[in-house]
Amino acid sequence: MTHEPLSTIASLSATIVRALDAQGLDGPGIARRAGIAPTALQDPDARVPRAALTRLWGLAVEATGDPCFGLTAARFTLPTSFHALGYAVLASTTFKEALERIIRYRRLIGDVVELSLTEAGDRCRFIIDVSSRPGVVPFEAVDAFAAVTVRQARALHANRDFNPLAVSFQRPEPARAEPFRRVFRAPVRFSQPANFLEYARADLERRLPAGNAEIARHNDAVVVRYLARVQDVGLSSRVQHALIESLPNGEPSKQAIARALAMSPRNLQRRLAEEGTSFKEVLNETRASLARSYIDEGRLPMTEIAFVLGFADTSVFSRAFKRWTGASPRDYARRTPARPRR
């Protein structure tokens, strides 16, 4: 993926504009001053330069005089503010799965933010790292993202009192810190080494009432297609996307995938070799990744997993899975904590 220029999804700018409008300010006008065209605010697929979004945050804080504007803006996010990722998160079967999904597709949000989930004993930390480009991501953007995550957690659990155990920010404490404690309803510390939300591990692994693995997978595919369109991805990523689309119809040939990508099989193989891989390797890696994901979810029988991965029968699938992982699908499933079925 290219890192020049840095960009982010335009719907985040639209969230800030809605928050400004709600305070009686000219949100679109302020966005124009930041260098964001009105058409971008209405296009769900549009990207805007990261520098323009940073300017918009600064102008918004200046216009409102509110050092906690990030928390205010968080209230104006919509499911579509994060494209199809928002719906994939809503359909996740556990909060841990939702956070892992956000981490996996973080490039949709932007090229700077690095996200991770760490476990220590009975607690987990969702870490928001913006240190790779100091000053590019303003404090308010981190505030907003943390607040959106907490609000989303409450919505997923259908529990307004589902709160983090602790919240940590690298930013200095604002003159008015009470809004932070009111939003997070947990101990909040400022001027810390890292930005993170801390939750009980058991709460992250609890089954969510609206979890739907099929809907989540469908929206994952929409996110993958979006990222393929807007990013300068390598050919292996484009091949992987084409394989995901084709596998339910049977094992796709190199010729079929080359045709789908409008190139010759020889050119496909040559360019994959330049990236240090091959069609067979990408096919195996894609199948292995999907197989582990389906088994981890615990919702599809092995026969159906074999079918959606393009295998003729379960015995062929089982042999392939053992080559990839060193374990049979059923042995792998027994090692994976079962998730309740709907």
CSV table of C-alpha atoms in Angstrom, one decimal:
chain,number,residue,atom,x,y,z
A,1,MET,CA,0.0,0.0,0.0
A,2,THR,CA,1.3,3.4,-0.8
A,3,HIS,CA,1.7,6.0,2.0
A,4,GLU,CA,1.6,9.1,-0.1
A,5,PRO,CA,-0.6,10.9,0.1
A,6,LEU,CA,-2.1,9.9,3.5
A,7,SER,CA,-5.9,9.7,3.3
A,8,THR,CA,-9.0,8.9,5.3
A,9,ILE,CA,-12.6,8.1,4.5
A,10,ALA,CA,-14.6,11.3,3.8
A,11,SER,CA,-17.5,10.3,6.0
A,12,LEU,CA,-15.5,11.1,9.1
A,13,SER,CA,-15.4,14.7,7.9
A,14,ALA,CA,-19.2,14.5,7.4
A,15,THR,CA,-19.5,13.5,11.1
A,16,ILE,CA,-17.6,16.7,12.1
A,17,VAL,CA,-19.7,18.8,9.8
A,18,ARG,CA,-22.9,17.4,11.4
A,19,ALA,CA,-21.6,18.2,14.9
A,20,LEU,CA,-20.8,21.8,13.8
A,21,ASP,CA,-24.2,22.2,12.2
A,22,ALA,CA,-25.9,21.0,15.4
A,23,GLN,CA,-24.2,23.9,17.2
A,24,GLY,CA,-25.6,26.5,14.7
A,25,LEU,CA,-22.3,26.8,12.8
A,26,ASP,CA,-21.6,26.6,9.1
A,27,GLY,CA,-20.2,23.0,9.0
A,28,PRO,CA,-19.9,22.8,5.2
A,29,GLY,CA,-18.3,26.2,5.0
A,30,ILE,CA,-15.7,25.3,7.7
A,31,ALA,CA,-15.0,22.0,5.8
A,32,ARG,CA,-14.4,24.1,2.6
A,33,ARG,CA,-11.9,26.2,4.5
A,34,ALA,CA,-10.1,23.0,5.5
A,35,GLY,CA,-9.9,22.0,1.8
A,36,ILE,CA,-12.8,19.4,1.8
A,37,ALA,CA,-15.2,19.8,-1.1
A,38,PRO,CA,-19.0,19.5,-0.4
A,39,THR,CA,-19.3,16.7,-2.9
A,40,ALA,CA,-16.8,14.6,-0.9
A,41,LEU,CA,-19.1,14.9,2.2
A,42,GLN,CA,-22.0,13.3,0.2
A,43,ASP,CA,-20.0,10.5,-1.4
A,44,PRO,CA,-19.8,7.3,0.7
A,45,ASP,CA,-16.8,6.1,-1.2
A,46,ALA,CA,-14.8,9.3,-1.2
A,47,ARG,CA,-11.4,9.8,0.5
A,48,VAL,CA,-10.0,13.1,1.7
A,49,PRO,CA,-6.3,14.0,2.4
A,50,ARG,CA,-5.4,13.3,6.0
A,51,ALA,CA,-4.0,16.9,6.2
A,52,ALA,CA,-7.4,18.3,5.3
A,53,LEU,CA,-9.1,16.3,8.1
A,54,THR,CA,-6.5,17.5,10.5
A,55,ARG,CA,-7.2,21.1,9.5
A,56,LEU,CA,-10.9,20.5,9.9
A,57,TRP,CA,-10.5,19.2,13.5
A,58,GLY,CA,-8.5,22.3,14.3
A,59,LEU,CA,-11.0,24.7,12.7
A,60,ALA,CA,-13.8,22.9,14.5
A,61,VAL,CA,-12.2,23.3,17.9
A,62,GLU,CA,-11.5,27.0,17.1
A,63,ALA,CA,-15.1,27.6,16.0
A,64,THR,CA,-16.7,25.9,19.0
A,65,GLY,CA,-14.1,26.9,21.6
A,66,ASP,CA,-14.6,23.4,22.9
A,67,PRO,CA,-11.4,21.4,23.9
A,68,CYS,CA,-13.7,18.3,24.2
A,69,PHE,CA,-15.1,18.6,20.7
A,70,GLY,CA,-14.0,15.1,19.8
A,71,LEU,CA,-16.4,13.7,22.4
A,72,THR,CA,-19.2,15.9,20.9
A,73,ALA,CA,-18.4,14.8,17.4
A,74,ALA,CA,-18.6,11.1,18.4
A,75,ARG,CA,-22.3,11.5,19.1
A,76,PHE,CA,-22.9,12.3,15.4
A,77,THR,CA,-21.4,9.1,13.9
A,78,LEU,CA,-23.7,6.8,11.9
A,79,PRO,CA,-23.3,3.1,11.0
A,80,THR,CA,-22.2,4.2,7.5
A,81,SER,CA,-19.5,6.6,8.9
A,82,PHE,CA,-17.1,3.7,8.6
A,83,HIS,CA,-18.6,2.4,5.3
A,84,ALA,CA,-19.6,-1.3,5.5
A,85,LEU,CA,-17.3,-1.9,8.4
A,86,GLY,CA,-19.9,-0.3,10.6
A,87,TYR,CA,-22.4,-2.9,9.7
A,88,ALA,CA,-19.9,-5.7,10.0
A,89,VAL,CA,-19.1,-4.6,13.5
A,90,LEU,CA,-22.8,-4.5,14.4
A,91,ALA,CA,-23.2,-8.1,13.2
A,92,SER,CA,-20.1,-9.4,15.1
A,93,THR,CA,-20.7,-12.3,17.4
A,94,THR,CA,-18.6,-11.0,20.3
A,95,PHE,CA,-17.1,-7.6,21.2
A,96,LYS,CA,-13.7,-9.1,20.8
A,97,GLU,CA,-14.5,-10.1,17.2
A,98,ALA,CA,-15.8,-6.6,16.6
A,99,LEU,CA,-12.5,-5.1,17.8
A,100,GLU,CA,-10.5,-7.6,15.7
A,101,ARG,CA,-12.6,-6.6,12.7
A,102,ILE,CA,-11.8,-2.9,13.2
A,103,ILE,CA,-8.1,-3.8,13.6
A,104,ARG,CA,-8.1,-5.9,10.4
A,105,TYR,CA,-9.7,-3.2,8.3
A,106,ARG,CA,-8.1,-0.1,10.0
A,107,ARG,CA,-6.8,1.1,6.6
A,108,LEU,CA,-10.4,2.1,5.8
A,109,ILE,CA,-10.2,4.6,8.6
A,110,GLY,CA,-6.8,5.9,7.6
A,111,ASP,CA,-3.1,5.3,6.8
A,112,VAL,CA,-1.7,6.5,10.1
A,113,VAL,CA,-3.7,4.8,12.9
A,114,GLU,CA,-2.4,1.5,14.2
A,115,LEU,CA,-4.7,-0.6,16.3
A,116,SER,CA,-4.1,-3.7,18.4
A,117,LEU,CA,-5.6,-5.8,21.1
A,118,THR,CA,-3.5,-7.1,23.9
A,119,GLU,CA,-4.4,-9.5,26.7
A,120,ALA,CA,-3.0,-9.6,30.2
A,121,GLY,CA,-4.7,-12.0,32.7
A,122,ASP,CA,-8.4,-11.2,32.9
A,123,ARG,CA,-8.1,-7.9,31.1
A,124,CYS,CA,-7.7,-6.7,27.5
A,125,ARG,CA,-6.5,-3.4,26.1
A,126,PHE,CA,-7.6,-1.9,22.8
A,127,ILE,CA,-4.7,0.3,21.8
A,128,ILE,CA,-5.0,3.3,19.5
A,129,ASP,CA,-1.4,4.1,18.3
A,130,VAL,CA,-0.9,7.3,16.3
A,131,SER,CA,2.8,7.7,17.0
A,132,SER,CA,4.0,6.8,13.5
A,133,ARG,CA,3.3,10.3,12.2
A,134,PRO,CA,3.5,12.7,15.2
A,135,GLY,CA,1.1,15.6,15.0
A,136,VAL,CA,-0.8,14.2,12.0
A,137,VAL,CA,-3.7,12.9,14.1
A,138,PRO,CA,-5.0,15.5,16.5
A,139,PHE,CA,-6.0,14.8,20.1
A,140,GLU,CA,-9.6,15.3,19.2
A,141,ALA,CA,-9.6,12.5,16.6
A,142,VAL,CA,-8.3,10.0,19.1
A,143,ASP,CA,-10.9,11.3,21.7
A,144,ALA,CA,-13.6,10.8,19.1
A,145,PHE,CA,-12.5,7.3,18.1
A,146,ALA,CA,-12.3,6.1,21.7
A,147,ALA,CA,-15.7,7.6,22.4
A,148,VAL,CA,-17.2,6.0,19.3
A,149,THR,CA,-15.8,2.6,20.3
A,150,VAL,CA,-17.3,2.8,23.8
A,151,ARG,CA,-20.6,3.9,22.5
A,152,GLN,CA,-20.6,1.0,20.0
A,153,ALA,CA,-19.7,-1.4,22.8
A,154,ARG,CA,-22.8,-0.3,24.7
A,155,ALA,CA,-25.0,-0.6,21.6
A,156,LEU,CA,-23.6,-4.1,20.8
A,157,HIS,CA,-24.4,-5.3,24.3
A,158,ALA,CA,-27.7,-3.5,24.5
A,159,ASN,CA,-26.5,-2.1,27.8
A,160,ARG,CA,-26.0,1.6,28.4
A,161,ASP,CA,-24.0,0.7,31.5
A,162,PHE,CA,-21.4,-1.4,29.7
A,163,ASN,CA,-18.3,0.6,30.5
A,164,PRO,CA,-14.6,0.1,30.2
A,165,LEU,CA,-12.5,-0.6,33.3
A,166,ALA,CA,-10.0,2.1,32.5
A,167,VAL,CA,-9.2,4.7,29.8
A,168,SER,CA,-5.8,6.1,29.0
A,169,PHE,CA,-4.8,9.1,26.7
A,170,GLN,CA,-1.5,10.5,25.7
A,171,ARG,CA,-3.0,13.9,25.4
A,172,PRO,CA,-2.6,16.4,28.3
A,173,GLU,CA,-5.6,16.8,30.5
A,174,PRO,CA,-8.0,19.5,29.1
A,175,ALA,CA,-9.2,22.4,31.2
A,176,ARG,CA,-12.5,20.7,31.5
A,177,ALA,CA,-12.0,17.0,32.0
A,178,GLU,CA,-15.5,16.2,33.4
A,179,PRO,CA,-16.9,15.5,29.9
A,180,PHE,CA,-14.4,12.6,29.5
A,181,ARG,CA,-15.5,11.0,32.8
A,182,ARG,CA,-19.1,11.5,31.8
A,183,VAL,CA,-18.7,9.8,28.4
A,184,PHE,CA,-16.5,6.9,29.5
A,185,ARG,CA,-17.9,6.4,33.0
A,186,ALA,CA,-14.6,4.9,34.0
A,187,PRO,CA,-11.2,6.2,35.4
A,188,VAL,CA,-9.6,8.4,32.8
A,189,ARG,CA,-5.9,9.2,32.9
A,190,PHE,CA,-4.1,11.8,30.7
A,191,SER,CA,-0.5,12.4,29.7
A,192,GLN,CA,0.0,8.6,29.6
A,193,PRO,CA,2.4,6.6,27.4
A,194,ALA,CA,-0.4,5.1,25.3
A,195,ASN,CA,-4.0,5.6,24.2
A,196,PHE,CA,-6.1,2.6,25.2
A,197,LEU,CA,-9.5,1.3,26.4
A,198,GLU,CA,-9.3,-1.5,28.9
A,199,TYR,CA,-12.1,-4.1,29.3
A,200,ALA,CA,-12.6,-7.3,31.2
A,201,ARG,CA,-11.6,-10.2,29.0
A,202,ALA,CA,-14.9,-12.1,29.8
A,203,ASP,CA,-16.9,-9.2,28.6
A,204,LEU,CA,-15.1,-9.2,25.3
A,205,GLU,CA,-15.8,-12.9,24.7
A,206,ARG,CA,-19.5,-12.8,25.7
A,207,ARG,CA,-22.0,-13.6,23.0
A,208,LEU,CA,-23.7,-10.5,21.6
A,209,PRO,CA,-27.5,-10.5,21.2
A,210,ALA,CA,-27.4,-9.3,17.5
A,211,GLY,CA,-24.5,-11.4,16.3
A,212,ASN,CA,-24.9,-12.7,12.8
A,213,ALA,CA,-21.8,-14.2,11.2
A,214,GLU,CA,-23.2,-14.4,7.7
A,215,ILE,CA,-24.1,-10.7,7.7
A,216,ALA,CA,-20.7,-9.8,9.1
A,217,ARG,CA,-18.9,-11.8,6.4
A,218,HIS,CA,-21.0,-10.1,3.7
A,219,ASN,CA,-20.0,-6.7,4.9
A,220,ASP,CA,-16.4,-7.8,5.3
A,221,ALA,CA,-16.5,-8.5,1.5
A,222,VAL,CA,-17.8,-5.0,0.8
A,223,VAL,CA,-15.0,-3.5,2.9
A,224,VAL,CA,-12.4,-5.6,1.0
A,225,ARG,CA,-13.8,-4.4,-2.4
A,226,TYR,CA,-13.8,-0.8,-1.2
A,227,LEU,CA,-10.2,-1.0,0.0
A,228,ALA,CA,-9.2,-2.7,-3.3
A,229,ARG,CA,-10.7,0.3,-5.2
A,230,VAL,CA,-9.2,3.1,-3.2
A,231,GLN,CA,-5.7,1.7,-2.3
A,232,ASP,CA,-2.7,0.9,-4.5
A,233,VAL,CA,-2.8,-2.7,-3.5
A,234,GLY,CA,-0.5,-5.4,-4.9
A,235,LEU,CA,-1.7,-7.9,-7.4
A,236,SER,CA,-1.7,-10.7,-4.8
A,237,SER,CA,-4.4,-8.7,-2.9
A,238,ARG,CA,-6.5,-8.4,-6.0
A,239,VAL,CA,-6.1,-12.1,-6.7
A,240,GLN,CA,-7.2,-12.8,-3.1
A,241,HIS,CA,-10.3,-10.7,-3.6
A,242,ALA,CA,-11.1,-12.4,-6.9
A,243,LEU,CA,-10.7,-15.8,-5.2
A,244,ILE,CA,-13.0,-14.9,-2.3
A,245,GLU,CA,-15.7,-14.0,-4.9
A,246,SER,CA,-15.1,-17.2,-6.9
A,247,LEU,CA,-14.5,-20.0,-4.4
A,248,PRO,CA,-18.2,-20.8,-3.6
A,249,ASN,CA,-18.5,-21.8,-7.3
A,250,GLY,CA,-15.7,-24.4,-7.1
A,251,GLU,CA,-12.0,-24.2,-7.2
A,252,PRO,CA,-11.1,-21.3,-9.6
A,253,SER,CA,-8.4,-21.9,-12.2
A,254,LYS,CA,-5.5,-19.5,-12.8
A,255,GLN,CA,-7.0,-18.9,-16.2
A,256,ALA,CA,-10.4,-17.9,-14.8
A,257,ILE,CA,-8.8,-15.5,-12.2
A,258,ALA,CA,-6.6,-14.0,-14.9
A,259,ARG,CA,-9.6,-13.4,-17.1
A,260,ALA,CA,-11.4,-11.7,-14.2
A,261,LEU,CA,-8.4,-9.4,-13.7
A,262,ALA,CA,-8.2,-8.7,-17.4
A,263,MET,CA,-4.7,-10.2,-18.0
A,264,SER,CA,-3.2,-13.3,-19.4
A,265,PRO,CA,-2.4,-16.3,-17.2
A,266,ARG,CA,1.3,-15.9,-18.0
A,267,ASN,CA,1.3,-12.2,-17.1
A,268,LEU,CA,-0.6,-13.0,-13.9
A,269,GLN,CA,2.0,-15.6,-12.9
A,270,ARG,CA,4.9,-13.3,-13.8
A,271,ARG,CA,3.6,-10.4,-11.8
A,272,LEU,CA,2.9,-12.6,-8.8
A,273,ALA,CA,6.4,-14.0,-9.0
A,274,GLU,CA,7.7,-10.4,-8.8
A,275,GLU,CA,5.8,-10.0,-5.5
A,276,GLY,CA,7.5,-13.2,-4.3
A,277,THR,CA,4.4,-15.5,-4.5
A,278,SER,CA,2.4,-17.6,-6.9
A,279,PHE,CA,-1.2,-18.3,-7.8
A,280,LYS,CA,-1.1,-21.6,-5.9
A,281,GLU,CA,0.3,-19.9,-2.8
A,282,VAL,CA,-2.3,-17.2,-2.8
A,283,LEU,CA,-5.0,-19.7,-3.3
A,284,ASN,CA,-3.8,-21.8,-0.4
A,285,GLU,CA,-3.3,-18.8,1.9
A,286,THR,CA,-6.8,-17.5,1.1
A,287,ARG,CA,-8.4,-20.9,1.7
A,288,ALA,CA,-6.5,-21.4,4.9
A,289,SER,CA,-7.3,-18.0,6.3
A,290,LEU,CA,-11.0,-18.4,5.4
A,291,ALA,CA,-11.1,-21.9,6.8
A,292,ARG,CA,-9.7,-20.9,10.2
A,293,SER,CA,-12.1,-18.0,10.3
A,294,TYR,CA,-15.2,-20.2,9.6
A,295,ILE,CA,-14.1,-22.8,12.1
A,296,ASP,CA,-13.4,-20.2,14.8
A,297,GLU,CA,-16.9,-18.8,14.3
A,298,GLY,CA,-18.3,-22.3,14.9
A,299,ARG,CA,-21.4,-21.7,12.9
A,300,LEU,CA,-20.9,-23.7,9.7
A,301,PRO,CA,-20.7,-27.5,9.4
A,302,MET,CA,-17.5,-28.9,7.9
A,303,THR,CA,-19.4,-30.0,4.8
A,304,GLU,CA,-20.5,-26.4,4.1
A,305,ILE,CA,-17.1,-24.9,4.9
A,306,ALA,CA,-15.6,-27.3,2.3
A,307,PHE,CA,-18.2,-26.2,-0.2
A,308,VAL,CA,-17.8,-22.5,0.2
A,309,LEU,CA,-14.0,-22.9,-0.1
A,310,GLY,CA,-14.4,-24.6,-3.5
A,311,PHE,CA,-13.5,-28.2,-2.5
A,312,ALA,CA,-15.2,-31.2,-4.1
A,313,ASP,CA,-15.8,-33.0,-0.7
A,314,THR,CA,-14.8,-32.8,2.9
A,315,SER,CA,-12.0,-35.4,2.6
A,316,VAL,CA,-10.1,-33.3,0.2
A,317,PHE,CA,-10.7,-30.2,2.4
A,318,SER,CA,-9.5,-32.1,5.5
A,319,ARG,CA,-6.3,-33.2,3.8
A,320,ALA,CA,-5.6,-29.7,2.6
A,321,PHE,CA,-6.4,-28.2,6.0
A,322,LYS,CA,-3.9,-30.6,7.7
A,323,ARG,CA,-1.2,-29.5,5.3
A,324,TRP,CA,-1.8,-25.9,6.1
A,325,THR,CA,-2.1,-26.1,9.9
A,326,GLY,CA,-0.8,-29.5,11.0
A,327,ALA,CA,-4.2,-30.5,12.4
A,328,SER,CA,-7.4,-31.8,11.0
A,329,PRO,CA,-10.4,-29.4,10.9
A,330,ARG,CA,-12.1,-31.3,13.7
A,331,ASP,CA,-9.0,-31.3,15.9
A,332,TYR,CA,-8.5,-27.6,15.2
A,333,ALA,CA,-12.1,-26.9,16.1
A,334,ARG,CA,-11.7,-28.8,19.4
A,335,ARG,CA,-8.8,-26.5,20.3
A,336,THR,CA,-10.9,-23.4,19.6
A,337,PRO,CA,-13.3,-22.2,22.3
A,338,ALA,CA,-16.8,-22.8,21.0
A,339,ARG,CA,-19.1,-19.9,20.3
A,340,PRO,CA,-22.8,-20.3,21.0
A,341,ARG,CA,-24.9,-20.7,17.9
A,342,ARG,CA,-27.8,-18.5,17.3
